[in-house]
Short mmCIF file of N, CA and C in Angstrom, two decimals:
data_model
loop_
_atom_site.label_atom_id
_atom_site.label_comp_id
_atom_site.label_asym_id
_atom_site.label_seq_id
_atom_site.Cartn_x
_atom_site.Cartn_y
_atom_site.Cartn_z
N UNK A 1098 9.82 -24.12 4.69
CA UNK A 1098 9.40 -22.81 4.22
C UNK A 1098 10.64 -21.97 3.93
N UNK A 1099 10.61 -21.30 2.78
CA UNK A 1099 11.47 -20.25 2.53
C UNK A 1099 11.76 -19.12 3.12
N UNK A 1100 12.93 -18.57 3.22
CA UNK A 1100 13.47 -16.99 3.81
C UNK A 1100 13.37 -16.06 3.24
N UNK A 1101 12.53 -15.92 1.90
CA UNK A 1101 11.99 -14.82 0.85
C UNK A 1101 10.66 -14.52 1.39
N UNK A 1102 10.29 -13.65 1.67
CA UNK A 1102 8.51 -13.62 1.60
C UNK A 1102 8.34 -12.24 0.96
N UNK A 1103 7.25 -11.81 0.10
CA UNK A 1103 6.87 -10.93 -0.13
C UNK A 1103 5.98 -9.84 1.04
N UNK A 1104 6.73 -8.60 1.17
CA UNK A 1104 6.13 -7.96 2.08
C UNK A 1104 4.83 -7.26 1.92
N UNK A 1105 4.07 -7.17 2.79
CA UNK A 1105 2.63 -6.70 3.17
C UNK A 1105 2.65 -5.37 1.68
N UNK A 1106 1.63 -4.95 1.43
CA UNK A 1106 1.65 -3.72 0.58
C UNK A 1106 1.61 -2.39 1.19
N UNK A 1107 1.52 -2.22 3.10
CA UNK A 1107 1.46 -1.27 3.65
C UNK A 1107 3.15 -1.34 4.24
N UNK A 1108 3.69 -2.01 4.37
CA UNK A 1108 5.05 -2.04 4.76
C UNK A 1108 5.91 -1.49 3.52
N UNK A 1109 5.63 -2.48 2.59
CA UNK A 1109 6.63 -2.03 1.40
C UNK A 1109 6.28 -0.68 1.05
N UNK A 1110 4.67 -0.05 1.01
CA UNK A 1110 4.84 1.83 0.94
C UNK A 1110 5.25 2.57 2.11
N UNK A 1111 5.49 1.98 3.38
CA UNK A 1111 6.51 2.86 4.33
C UNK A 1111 7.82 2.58 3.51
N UNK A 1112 8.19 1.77 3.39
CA UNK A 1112 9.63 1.52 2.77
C UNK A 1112 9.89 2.91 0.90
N UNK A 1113 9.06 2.58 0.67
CA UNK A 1113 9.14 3.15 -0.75
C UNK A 1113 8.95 4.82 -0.30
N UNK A 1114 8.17 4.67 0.04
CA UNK A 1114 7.77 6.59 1.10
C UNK A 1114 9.53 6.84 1.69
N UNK A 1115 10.36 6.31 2.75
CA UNK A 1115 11.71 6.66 2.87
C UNK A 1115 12.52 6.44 1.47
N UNK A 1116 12.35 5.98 0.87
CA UNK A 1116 13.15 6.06 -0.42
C UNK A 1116 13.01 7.55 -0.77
N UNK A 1117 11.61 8.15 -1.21
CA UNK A 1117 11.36 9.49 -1.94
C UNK A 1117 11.07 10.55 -0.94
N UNK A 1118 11.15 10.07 0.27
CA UNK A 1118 10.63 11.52 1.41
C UNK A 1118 11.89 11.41 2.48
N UNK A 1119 13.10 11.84 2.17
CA UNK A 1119 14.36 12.17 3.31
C UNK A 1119 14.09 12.66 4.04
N UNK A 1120 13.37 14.06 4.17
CA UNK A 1120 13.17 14.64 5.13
C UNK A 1120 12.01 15.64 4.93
N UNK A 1121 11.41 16.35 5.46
CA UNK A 1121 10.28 17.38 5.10
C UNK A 1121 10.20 18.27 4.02
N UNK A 1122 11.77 18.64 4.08
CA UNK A 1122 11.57 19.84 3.13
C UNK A 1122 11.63 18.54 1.62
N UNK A 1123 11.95 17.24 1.37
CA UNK A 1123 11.29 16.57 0.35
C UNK A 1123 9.68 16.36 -0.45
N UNK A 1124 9.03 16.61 1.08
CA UNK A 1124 7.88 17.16 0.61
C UNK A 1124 7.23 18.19 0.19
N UNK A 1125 7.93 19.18 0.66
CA UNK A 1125 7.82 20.71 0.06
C UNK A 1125 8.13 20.61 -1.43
N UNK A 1126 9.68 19.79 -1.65
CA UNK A 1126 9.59 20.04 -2.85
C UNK A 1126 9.02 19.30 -3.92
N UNK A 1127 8.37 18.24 -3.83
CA UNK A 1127 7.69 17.45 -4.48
C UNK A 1127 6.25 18.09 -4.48
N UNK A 1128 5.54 18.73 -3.59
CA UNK A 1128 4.57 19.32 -3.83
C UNK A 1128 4.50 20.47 -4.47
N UNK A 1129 5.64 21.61 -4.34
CA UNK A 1129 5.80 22.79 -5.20
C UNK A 1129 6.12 21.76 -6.75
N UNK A 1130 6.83 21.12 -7.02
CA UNK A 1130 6.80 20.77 -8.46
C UNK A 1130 5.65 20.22 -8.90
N UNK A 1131 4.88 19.24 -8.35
CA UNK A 1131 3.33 19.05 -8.50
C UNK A 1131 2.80 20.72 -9.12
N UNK A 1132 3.18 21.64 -8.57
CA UNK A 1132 2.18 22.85 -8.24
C UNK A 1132 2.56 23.45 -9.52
N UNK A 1133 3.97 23.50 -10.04
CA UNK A 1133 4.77 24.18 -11.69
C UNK A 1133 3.90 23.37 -12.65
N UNK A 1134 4.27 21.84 -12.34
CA UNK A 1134 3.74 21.52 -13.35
C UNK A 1134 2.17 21.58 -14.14
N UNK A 1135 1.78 21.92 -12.95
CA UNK A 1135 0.27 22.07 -12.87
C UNK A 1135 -0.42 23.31 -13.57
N UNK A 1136 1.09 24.21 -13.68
CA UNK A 1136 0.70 25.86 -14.23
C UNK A 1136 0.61 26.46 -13.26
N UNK A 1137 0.73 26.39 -12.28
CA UNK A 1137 0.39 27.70 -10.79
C UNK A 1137 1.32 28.70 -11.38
N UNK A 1138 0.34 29.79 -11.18
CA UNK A 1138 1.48 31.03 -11.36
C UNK A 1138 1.38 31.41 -10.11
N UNK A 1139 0.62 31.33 -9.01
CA UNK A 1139 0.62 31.90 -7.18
C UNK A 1139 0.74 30.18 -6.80
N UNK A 1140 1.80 29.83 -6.17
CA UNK A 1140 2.19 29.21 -5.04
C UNK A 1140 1.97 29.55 -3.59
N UNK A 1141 1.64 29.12 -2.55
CA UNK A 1141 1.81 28.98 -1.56
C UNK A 1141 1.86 27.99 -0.31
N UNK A 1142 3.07 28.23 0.23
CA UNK A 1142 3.70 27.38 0.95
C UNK A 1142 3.74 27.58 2.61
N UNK A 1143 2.97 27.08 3.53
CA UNK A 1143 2.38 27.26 5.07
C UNK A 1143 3.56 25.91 5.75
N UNK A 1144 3.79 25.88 6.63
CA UNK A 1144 4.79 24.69 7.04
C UNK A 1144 4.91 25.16 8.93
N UNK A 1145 4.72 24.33 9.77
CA UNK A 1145 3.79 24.53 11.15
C UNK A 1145 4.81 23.70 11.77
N UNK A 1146 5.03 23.76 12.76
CA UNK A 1146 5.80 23.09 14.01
C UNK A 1146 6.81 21.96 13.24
N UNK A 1147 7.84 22.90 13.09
CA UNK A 1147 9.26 22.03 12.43
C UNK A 1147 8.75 21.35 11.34
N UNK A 1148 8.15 21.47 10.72
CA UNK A 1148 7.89 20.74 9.09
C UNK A 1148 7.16 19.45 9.45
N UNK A 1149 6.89 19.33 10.84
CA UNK A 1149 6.12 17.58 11.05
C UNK A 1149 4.72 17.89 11.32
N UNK A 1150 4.44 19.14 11.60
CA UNK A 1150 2.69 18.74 11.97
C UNK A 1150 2.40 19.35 10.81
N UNK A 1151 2.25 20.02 10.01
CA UNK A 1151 1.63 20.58 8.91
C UNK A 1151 2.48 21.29 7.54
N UNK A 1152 2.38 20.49 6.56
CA UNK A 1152 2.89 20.73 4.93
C UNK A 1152 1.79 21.47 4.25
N UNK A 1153 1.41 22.33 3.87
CA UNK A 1153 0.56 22.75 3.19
C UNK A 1153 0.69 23.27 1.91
N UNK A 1154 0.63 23.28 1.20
CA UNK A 1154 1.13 23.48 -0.58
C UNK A 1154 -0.43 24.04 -1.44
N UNK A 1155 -0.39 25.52 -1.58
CA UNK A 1155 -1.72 26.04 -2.59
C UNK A 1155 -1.12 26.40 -4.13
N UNK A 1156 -1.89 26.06 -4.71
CA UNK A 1156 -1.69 26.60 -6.06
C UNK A 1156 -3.00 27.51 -6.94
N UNK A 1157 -2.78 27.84 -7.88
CA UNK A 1157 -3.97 27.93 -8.65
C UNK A 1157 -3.86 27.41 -9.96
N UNK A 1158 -3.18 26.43 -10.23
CA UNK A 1158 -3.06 25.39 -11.15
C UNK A 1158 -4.09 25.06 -11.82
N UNK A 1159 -4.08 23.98 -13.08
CA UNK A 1159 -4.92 23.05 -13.80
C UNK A 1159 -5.81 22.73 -12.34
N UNK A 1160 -5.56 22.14 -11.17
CA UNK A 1160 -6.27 21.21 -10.94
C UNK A 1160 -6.20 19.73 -11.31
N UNK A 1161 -6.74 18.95 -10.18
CA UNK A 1161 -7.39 17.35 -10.64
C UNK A 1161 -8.59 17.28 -11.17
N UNK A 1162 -8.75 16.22 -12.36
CA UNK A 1162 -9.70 16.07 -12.75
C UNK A 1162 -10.39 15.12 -11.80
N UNK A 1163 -11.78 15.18 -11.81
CA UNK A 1163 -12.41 14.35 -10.73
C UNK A 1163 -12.38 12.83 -10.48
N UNK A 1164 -12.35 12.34 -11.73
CA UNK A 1164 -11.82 11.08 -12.22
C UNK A 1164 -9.97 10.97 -11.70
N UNK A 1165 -9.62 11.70 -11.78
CA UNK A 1165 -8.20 11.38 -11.31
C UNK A 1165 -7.57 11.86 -10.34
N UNK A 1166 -8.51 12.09 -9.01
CA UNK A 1166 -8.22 12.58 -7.83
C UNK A 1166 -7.69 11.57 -6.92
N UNK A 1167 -8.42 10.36 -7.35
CA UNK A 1167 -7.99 9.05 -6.62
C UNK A 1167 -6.48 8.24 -7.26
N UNK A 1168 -6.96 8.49 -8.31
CA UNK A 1168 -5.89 7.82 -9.53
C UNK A 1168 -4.38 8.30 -8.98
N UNK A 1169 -4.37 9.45 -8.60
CA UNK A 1169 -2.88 10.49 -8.45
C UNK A 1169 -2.35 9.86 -7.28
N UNK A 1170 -3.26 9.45 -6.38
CA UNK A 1170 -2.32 8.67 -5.37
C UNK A 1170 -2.13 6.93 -5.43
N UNK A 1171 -1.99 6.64 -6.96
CA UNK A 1171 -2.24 5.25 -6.95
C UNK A 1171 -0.49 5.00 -7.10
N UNK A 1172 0.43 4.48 -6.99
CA UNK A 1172 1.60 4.25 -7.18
C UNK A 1172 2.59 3.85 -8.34
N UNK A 1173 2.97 5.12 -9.14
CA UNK A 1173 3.13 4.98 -10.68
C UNK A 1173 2.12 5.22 -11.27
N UNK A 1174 1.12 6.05 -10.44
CA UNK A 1174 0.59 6.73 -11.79
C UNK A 1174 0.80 8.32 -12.10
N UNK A 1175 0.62 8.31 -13.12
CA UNK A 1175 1.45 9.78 -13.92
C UNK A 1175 0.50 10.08 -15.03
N UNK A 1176 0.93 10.96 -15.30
CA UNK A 1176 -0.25 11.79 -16.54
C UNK A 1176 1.18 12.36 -17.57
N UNK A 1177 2.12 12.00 -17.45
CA UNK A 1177 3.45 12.44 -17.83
C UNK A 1177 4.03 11.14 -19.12
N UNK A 1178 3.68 10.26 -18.70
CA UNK A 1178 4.51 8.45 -19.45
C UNK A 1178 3.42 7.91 -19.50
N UNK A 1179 3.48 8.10 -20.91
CA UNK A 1179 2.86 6.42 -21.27
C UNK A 1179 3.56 5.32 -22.09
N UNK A 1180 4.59 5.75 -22.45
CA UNK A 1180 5.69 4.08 -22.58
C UNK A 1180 7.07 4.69 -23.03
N UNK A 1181 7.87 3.52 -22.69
CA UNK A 1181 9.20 4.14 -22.42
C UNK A 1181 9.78 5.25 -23.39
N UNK A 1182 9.18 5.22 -24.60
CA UNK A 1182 10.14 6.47 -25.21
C UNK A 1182 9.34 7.48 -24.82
N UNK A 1183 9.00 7.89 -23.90
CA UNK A 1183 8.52 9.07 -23.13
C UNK A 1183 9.59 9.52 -22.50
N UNK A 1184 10.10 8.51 -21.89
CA UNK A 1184 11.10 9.12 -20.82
C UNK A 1184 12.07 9.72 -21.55
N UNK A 1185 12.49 9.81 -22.70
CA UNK A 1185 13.69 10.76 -23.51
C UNK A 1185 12.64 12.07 -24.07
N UNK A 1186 11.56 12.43 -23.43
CA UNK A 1186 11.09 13.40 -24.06
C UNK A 1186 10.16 14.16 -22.44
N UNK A 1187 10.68 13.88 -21.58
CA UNK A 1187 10.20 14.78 -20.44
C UNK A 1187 10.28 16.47 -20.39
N UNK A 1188 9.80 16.87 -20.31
CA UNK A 1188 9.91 18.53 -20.27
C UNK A 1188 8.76 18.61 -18.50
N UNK A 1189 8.94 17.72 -17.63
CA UNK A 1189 7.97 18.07 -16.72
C UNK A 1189 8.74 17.84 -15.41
N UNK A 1190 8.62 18.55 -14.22
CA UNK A 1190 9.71 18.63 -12.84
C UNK A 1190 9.23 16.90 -12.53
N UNK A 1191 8.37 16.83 -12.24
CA UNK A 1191 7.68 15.32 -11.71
C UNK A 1191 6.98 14.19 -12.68
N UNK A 1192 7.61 12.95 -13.12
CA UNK A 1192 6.63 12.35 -14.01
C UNK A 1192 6.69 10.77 -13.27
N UNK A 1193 7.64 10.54 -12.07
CA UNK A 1193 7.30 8.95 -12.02
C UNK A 1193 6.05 8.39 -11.39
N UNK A 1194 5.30 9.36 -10.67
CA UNK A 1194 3.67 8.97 -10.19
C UNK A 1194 4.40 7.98 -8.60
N UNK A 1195 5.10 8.50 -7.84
CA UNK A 1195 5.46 8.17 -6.55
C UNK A 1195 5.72 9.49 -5.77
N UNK A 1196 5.47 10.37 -5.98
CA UNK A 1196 5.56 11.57 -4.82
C UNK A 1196 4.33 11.05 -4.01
N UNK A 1197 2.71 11.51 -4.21
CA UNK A 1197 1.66 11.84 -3.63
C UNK A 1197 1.75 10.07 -3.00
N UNK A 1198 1.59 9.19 -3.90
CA UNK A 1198 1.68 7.99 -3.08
C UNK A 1198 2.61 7.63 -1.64
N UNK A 1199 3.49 7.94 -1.68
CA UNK A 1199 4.62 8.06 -0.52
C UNK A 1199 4.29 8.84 0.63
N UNK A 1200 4.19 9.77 0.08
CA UNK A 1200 3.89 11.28 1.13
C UNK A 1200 2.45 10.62 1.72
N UNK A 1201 1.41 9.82 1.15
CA UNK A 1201 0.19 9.56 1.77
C UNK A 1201 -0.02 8.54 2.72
N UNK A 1202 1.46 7.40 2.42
CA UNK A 1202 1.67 6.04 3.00
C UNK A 1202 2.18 7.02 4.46
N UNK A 1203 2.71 7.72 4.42
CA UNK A 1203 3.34 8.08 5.91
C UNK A 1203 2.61 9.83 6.72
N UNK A 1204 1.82 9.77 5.92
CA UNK A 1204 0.98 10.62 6.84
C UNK A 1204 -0.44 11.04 6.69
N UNK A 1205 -0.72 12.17 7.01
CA UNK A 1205 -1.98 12.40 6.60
C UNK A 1205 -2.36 13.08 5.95
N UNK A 1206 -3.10 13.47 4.72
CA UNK A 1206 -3.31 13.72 3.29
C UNK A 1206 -4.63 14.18 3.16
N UNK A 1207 -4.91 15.46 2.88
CA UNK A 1207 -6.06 16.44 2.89
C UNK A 1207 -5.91 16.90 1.21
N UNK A 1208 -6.55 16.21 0.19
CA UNK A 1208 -6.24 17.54 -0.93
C UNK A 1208 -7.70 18.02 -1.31
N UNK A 1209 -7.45 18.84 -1.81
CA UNK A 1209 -8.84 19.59 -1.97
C UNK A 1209 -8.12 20.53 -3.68
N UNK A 1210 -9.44 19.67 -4.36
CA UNK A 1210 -8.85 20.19 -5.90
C UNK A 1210 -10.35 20.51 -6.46
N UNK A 1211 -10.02 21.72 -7.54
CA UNK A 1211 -10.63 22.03 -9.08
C UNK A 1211 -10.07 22.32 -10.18
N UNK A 1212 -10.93 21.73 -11.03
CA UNK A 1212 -10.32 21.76 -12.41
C UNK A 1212 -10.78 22.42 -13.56
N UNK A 1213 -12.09 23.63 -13.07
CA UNK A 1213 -12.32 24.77 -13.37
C UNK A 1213 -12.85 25.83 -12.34
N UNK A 1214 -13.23 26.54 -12.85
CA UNK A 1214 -13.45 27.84 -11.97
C UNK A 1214 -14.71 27.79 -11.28
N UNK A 1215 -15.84 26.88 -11.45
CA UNK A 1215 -17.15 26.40 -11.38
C UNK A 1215 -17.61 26.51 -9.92
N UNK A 1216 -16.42 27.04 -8.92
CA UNK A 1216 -16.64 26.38 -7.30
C UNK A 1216 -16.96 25.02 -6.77
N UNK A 1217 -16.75 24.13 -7.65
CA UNK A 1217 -17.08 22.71 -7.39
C UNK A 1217 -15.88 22.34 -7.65
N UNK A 1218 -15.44 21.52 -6.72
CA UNK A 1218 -14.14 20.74 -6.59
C UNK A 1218 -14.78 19.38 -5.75
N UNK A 1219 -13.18 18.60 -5.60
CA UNK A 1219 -13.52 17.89 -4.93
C UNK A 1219 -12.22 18.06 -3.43
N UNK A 1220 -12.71 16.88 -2.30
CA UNK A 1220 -12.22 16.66 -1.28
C UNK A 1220 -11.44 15.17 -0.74
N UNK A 1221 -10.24 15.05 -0.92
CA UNK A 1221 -9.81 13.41 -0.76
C UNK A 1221 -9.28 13.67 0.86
N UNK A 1222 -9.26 12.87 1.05
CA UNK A 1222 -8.76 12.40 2.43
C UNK A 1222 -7.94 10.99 2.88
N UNK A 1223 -6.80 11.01 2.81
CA UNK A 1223 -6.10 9.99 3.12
C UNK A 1223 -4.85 10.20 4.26
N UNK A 1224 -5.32 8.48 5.02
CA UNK A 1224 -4.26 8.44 6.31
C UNK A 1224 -3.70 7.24 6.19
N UNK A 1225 -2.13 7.37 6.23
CA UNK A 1225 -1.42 6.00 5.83
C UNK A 1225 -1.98 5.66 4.73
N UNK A 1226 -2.00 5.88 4.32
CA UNK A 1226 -2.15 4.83 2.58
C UNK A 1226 -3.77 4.54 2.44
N UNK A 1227 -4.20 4.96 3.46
CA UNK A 1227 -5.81 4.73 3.10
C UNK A 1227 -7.15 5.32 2.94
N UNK A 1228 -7.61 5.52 2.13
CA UNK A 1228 -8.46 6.49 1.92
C UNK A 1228 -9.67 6.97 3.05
N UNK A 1229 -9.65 7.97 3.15
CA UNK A 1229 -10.97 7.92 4.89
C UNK A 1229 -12.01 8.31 3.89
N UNK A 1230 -12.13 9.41 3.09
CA UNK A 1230 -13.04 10.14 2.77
C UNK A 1230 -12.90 10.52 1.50
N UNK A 1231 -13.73 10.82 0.33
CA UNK A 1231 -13.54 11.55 -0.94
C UNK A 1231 -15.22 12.20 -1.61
N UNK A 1232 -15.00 13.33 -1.20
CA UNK A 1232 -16.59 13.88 -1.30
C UNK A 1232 -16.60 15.45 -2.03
N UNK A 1233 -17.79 15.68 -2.96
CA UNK A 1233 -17.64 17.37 -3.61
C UNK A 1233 -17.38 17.97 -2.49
N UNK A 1234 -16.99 19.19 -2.65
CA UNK A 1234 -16.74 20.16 -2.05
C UNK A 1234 -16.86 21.81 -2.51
N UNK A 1235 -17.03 23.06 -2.31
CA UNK A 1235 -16.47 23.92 -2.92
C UNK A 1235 -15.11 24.20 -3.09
N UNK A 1236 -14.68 24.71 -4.22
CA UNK A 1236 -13.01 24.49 -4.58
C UNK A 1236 -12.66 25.89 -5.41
N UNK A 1237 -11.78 26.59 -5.13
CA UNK A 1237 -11.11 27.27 -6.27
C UNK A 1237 -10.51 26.56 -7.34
N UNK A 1238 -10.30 27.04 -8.52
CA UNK A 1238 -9.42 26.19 -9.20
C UNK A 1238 -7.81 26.23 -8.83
N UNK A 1239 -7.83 24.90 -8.60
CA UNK A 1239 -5.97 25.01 -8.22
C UNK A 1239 -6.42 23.28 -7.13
N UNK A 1240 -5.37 23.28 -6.93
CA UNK A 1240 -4.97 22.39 -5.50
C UNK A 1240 -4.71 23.01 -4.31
N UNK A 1241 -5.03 22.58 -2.81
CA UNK A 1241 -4.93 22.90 -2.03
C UNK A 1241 -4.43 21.43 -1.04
N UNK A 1242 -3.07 20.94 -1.03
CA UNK A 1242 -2.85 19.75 -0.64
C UNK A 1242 -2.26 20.43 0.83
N UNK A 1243 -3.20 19.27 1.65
CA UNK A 1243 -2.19 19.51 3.06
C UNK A 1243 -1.70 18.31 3.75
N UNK A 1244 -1.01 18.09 4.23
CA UNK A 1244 -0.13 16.89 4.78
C UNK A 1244 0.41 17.08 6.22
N UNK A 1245 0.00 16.61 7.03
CA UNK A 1245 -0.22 16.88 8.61
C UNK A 1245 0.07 15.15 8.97
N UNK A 1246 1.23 15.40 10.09
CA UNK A 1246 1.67 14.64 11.24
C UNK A 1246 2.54 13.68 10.35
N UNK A 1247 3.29 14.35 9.63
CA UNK A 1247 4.51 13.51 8.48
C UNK A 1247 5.12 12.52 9.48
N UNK A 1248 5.61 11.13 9.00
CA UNK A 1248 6.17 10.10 9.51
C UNK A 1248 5.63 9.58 10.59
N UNK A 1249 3.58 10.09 10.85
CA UNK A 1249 3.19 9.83 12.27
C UNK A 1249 3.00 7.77 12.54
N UNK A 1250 3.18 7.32 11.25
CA UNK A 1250 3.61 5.67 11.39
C UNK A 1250 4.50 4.66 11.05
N UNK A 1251 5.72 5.28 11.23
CA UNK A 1251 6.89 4.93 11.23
C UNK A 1251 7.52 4.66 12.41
N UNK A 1252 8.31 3.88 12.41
CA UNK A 1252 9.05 3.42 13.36
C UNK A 1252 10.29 4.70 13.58
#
């Protein structure tokens, strides 16, 4: 048997999550640029016992579309590129579709989005990389992402 093996897909997103999340305030800023790009003109930013028990990031942005609430935490996905001569024409803070994936592999992941004014949004829920829950909800329009107990499965 060989000394190559391909690693698990929950190992290699702890690994890929320390690549893009150094330290907390990485998540701050990956979620405030989520929040520009999105159009928020009101940001707000909540951050609870040293930046590890609670990230919280509001906007009143575009919103997720309902169809792509799940999609946003899929790894490389983006709404920014769709083939390489994109990338010489970025005008956007975030386009490689690895923030929300990373940030979700290593903790716990509350977003709560709308994508009009309707009070109907939706509710995702993800811990470690895995989805618990995704159900309507009432929603302002905007995002309301929270991220609680950062790096709670890491070594």
């Amino acid at each position: 048997m060989g000394k190559i093996k391909v690693l698990s897909e929950h190992v290699a997103n702890q690994i890929a999550a320390g690549e893009v999340i150094e330290r907390p305030s990485s998540v701050v800023k990956e979620l405030v640029e989520n929040a520009l790009d999105a159009g928020g003109t009101k940001i707000d930013v909540a951050i609870e016992e040293g930046r590890l028990q609670l990230i919280r990031v509001t906007d009143n942005g575009s919103g997720i579309e309902s169809g792509d609430c799940e999609v946003a935490f899929y790894r490389h996905a983006t709404s920014k590129i769709e083939s390489g001569k994109d990338l010489f024409q970025i005008r956007t803070l975030g386009f490689r579709g690895e923030a929300l994936p990373s940030i979700a592999a290593v903790a716990k992941v509350e977003c709560v989005t709308a994508s009009n004014a309707d009070g109907l949004g939706r509710r995702l829920v993800i811990e470690g990389g895995a989805v618990r829950s995704f159900e309507e909800t009432a929603a302002s329009r905007g995002t309301d992402m929270t991220v609680k107990e950062l790096f709670f499965n890491t070594p």
